[in-house]
Amino acid sequence: MLLRYFYDEKLAHASYVVGCQKTGEAVVVDPMRDITAYEELAKKEKLNIVGALETHIHADFVSGSRELNDRFGTKLYVSDEGDADWKYQNLDGISHQLLKDGDQFKIGNLVFDVMHTPGHTPESISFLLTDKGGSADKPMGIFTGDFVFVGDVGRPDLLEKAAGIQGTSDSGAASMFKSIERFKALPDYLQVWPAHGAGSACGKALGAVPSTTVGYEKAFNWAMQFDDEASFKKALLEGQPEPPYYFAVMKSVNKVGQKLIKDLPELKEITSAADIEALLAEGKQVLDMRPADAYSKGHIQGTINIPFNNSFTNWAGWVVAYNKPLYLLLDTEVLDEALVALHSVGIDEVYGFAEAETVLAQADNLASYENVSPSEANEMVEKGEAYVLDVRNQTEFDEGHIDNAEHIMVGTLKNRLDEVDTDKTIIVQCQAGARSAIAASVLKANGIDNLVNMTGGYSKWQQEVAPVKQ
């Protein structure tokens, strides 16, 4: 048997290739949309990818199952659990098998047993894997998707918070409690292979270790320590981070269907600042992907800044409008990688790109904003010249914040601009300075110029200012 682990750091998403080397057949569990790595492995190991297994209808990335089907004729193995609202609607003309609790299927000498594990979503299933190529007659591990993570379990509130399906948080938490009871009955030795690691918004306390065991999670996972349902539900629903706006889009895309990457728009290269300014005047989106410090010193008015780092995909999903054409300002050496990141969360309406430094050098009147230290920000507040806009998550704000700070989480800012007080200078602040820079660019792009970004964020404020006030 062959088992390979693939990890997308920008999405904190894990997928797996499982192969029977005797028959040369393999499947991909919860595949990412960019299937290049799977193709390369299959070629190297002389495997034919015959199956794509999905643990549930994903909300945080576009599944690659259809890409695999188009490239290899791969058969899809997907859940048939949940009610009518949670049935796949994009299977016409695609080889597939619908799965329910207790079903079993084989890939070569590999046996997959299906376990219905609702809670994160109603249709969620897990796959128990037994390798019968040797002498094993019991499973060695379980692919849990977004059911059980290292140190955490899947959040049950996404359907309500992201997809707007009221009342599902409580029922999901109740289902999760029952699913965990079934999980606890599994053998301690079983390996656990989850679909996400630390940084994913599909839970609140995910570990950064790639795999675990049933026994370890039973002993140390906080969610496994409850005997009564009411206490568990309360603990599970408390402190969950805000779900990105794009989660609702992904739920629909993965349920109803998406375009194949080969059918997406062909990109046009833009070579002049005037053309970028014309696009902005027409209402198009232009994303400046340079580091925040470079953007603050000079940028084309109307562009939004999301630096191309490991947080890029998440914030693009929050900030980019899915229904408007998008153009990119970036170092063209990372263009292919940037497109993979954008496509992974369904941002497909990308029509053009420009070499950032070349275009910016042509612009006559670049906009900018000032960065200030916490001490400087404090002085501005005490003089009555400014107020603090805290753009962190709600849980961070509740744990501690600057006196009299206003709170609007950065991802929601574009839809709450009417709540921003423009009578004073706005000191935009987050935990360390990265998210506040994104927020500053959103404000600037919408014509709100009387602002500064506080470098170092709340952490630095506590070091520089809070000790003085005590």
GROMACS .gro file of N, CA and C in nm, residues 1 5 102 140 146-147 166 177 199 224 226 256 288 301 351 365 380 408 416 421 444:
model
   63
    1MET      N    1   0.083  -0.120   0.000
    1MET     CA    2   0.000   0.000   0.000
    1MET      C    3   0.087   0.125   0.000
    5TYR      N    4   0.075   1.218   0.173
    5TYR     CA    5   0.008   1.333   0.236
    5TYR      C    6   0.043   1.460   0.159
  102GLY      N    7  -2.211   0.235   0.675
  102GLY     CA    8  -2.201   0.090   0.666
  102GLY      C    9  -2.165   0.037   0.529
  140MET      N   10  -0.653   0.007   0.958
  140MET     CA   11  -0.533   0.069   1.014
  140MET      C   12  -0.555   0.216   1.048
  146ASP      N   13  -1.349   1.673   0.807
  146ASP     CA   14  -1.362   1.783   0.904
  146ASP      C   15  -1.438   1.739   1.029
  147PHE      N   16  -1.438   1.610   1.055
  147PHE     CA   17  -1.505   1.556   1.174
  147PHE      C   18  -1.413   1.565   1.295
  166GLN      N   19  -3.079   2.871   0.938
  166GLN     CA   20  -3.104   2.897   1.079
  166GLN      C   21  -3.132   2.769   1.158
  177PHE      N   22  -2.194   1.541   1.904
  177PHE     CA   23  -2.179   1.467   2.029
  177PHE      C   24  -2.198   1.318   2.006
  199GLY      N   25  -0.475   2.669   1.163
  199GLY     CA   26  -0.498   2.782   1.073
  199GLY      C   27  -0.629   2.773   0.999
  224MET      N   28  -1.335   1.548   2.347
  224MET     CA   29  -1.361   1.409   2.385
  224MET      C   30  -1.382   1.393   2.536
  226PHE      N   31  -1.619   1.520   2.740
  226PHE     CA   32  -1.753   1.548   2.793
  226PHE      C   33  -1.837   1.421   2.799
  256VAL      N   34  -2.327   2.221  -0.626
  256VAL     CA   35  -2.394   2.239  -0.755
  256VAL      C   36  -2.298   2.219  -0.872
  288ASP      N   37  -0.365   4.457  -0.538
  288ASP     CA   38  -0.222   4.481  -0.527
  288ASP      C   39  -0.166   4.380  -0.428
  301GLN      N   40  -0.458   5.460  -0.649
  301GLN     CA   41  -0.581   5.482  -0.573
  301GLN      C   42  -0.691   5.389  -0.625
  351TYR      N   43  -0.916   3.824  -1.495
  351TYR     CA   44  -0.906   3.853  -1.637
  351TYR      C   45  -0.772   3.911  -1.680
  365ASN      N   46   0.039   6.007  -0.982
  365ASN     CA   47   0.000   6.046  -0.846
  365ASN      C   48  -0.035   5.923  -0.764
  380MET      N   49  -0.206   6.054   1.969
  380MET     CA   50  -0.313   6.107   1.884
  380MET      C   51  -0.449   6.092   1.951
  408ILE      N   52  -1.471   4.643   1.415
  408ILE     CA   53  -1.527   4.589   1.291
  408ILE      C   54  -1.424   4.490   1.236
  416ARG      N   55  -1.951   4.707   0.589
  416ARG     CA   56  -1.991   4.787   0.706
  416ARG      C   57  -1.927   4.926   0.704
  421ASP      N   58  -1.663   5.588   1.146
  421ASP     CA   59  -1.667   5.732   1.178
  421ASP      C   60  -1.551   5.801   1.107
  444LYS      N   61  -0.911   5.289   0.213
  444LYS     CA   62  -0.856   5.380   0.113
  444LYS      C   63  -0.923   5.358  -0.023
   0.00000   0.00000   0.00000
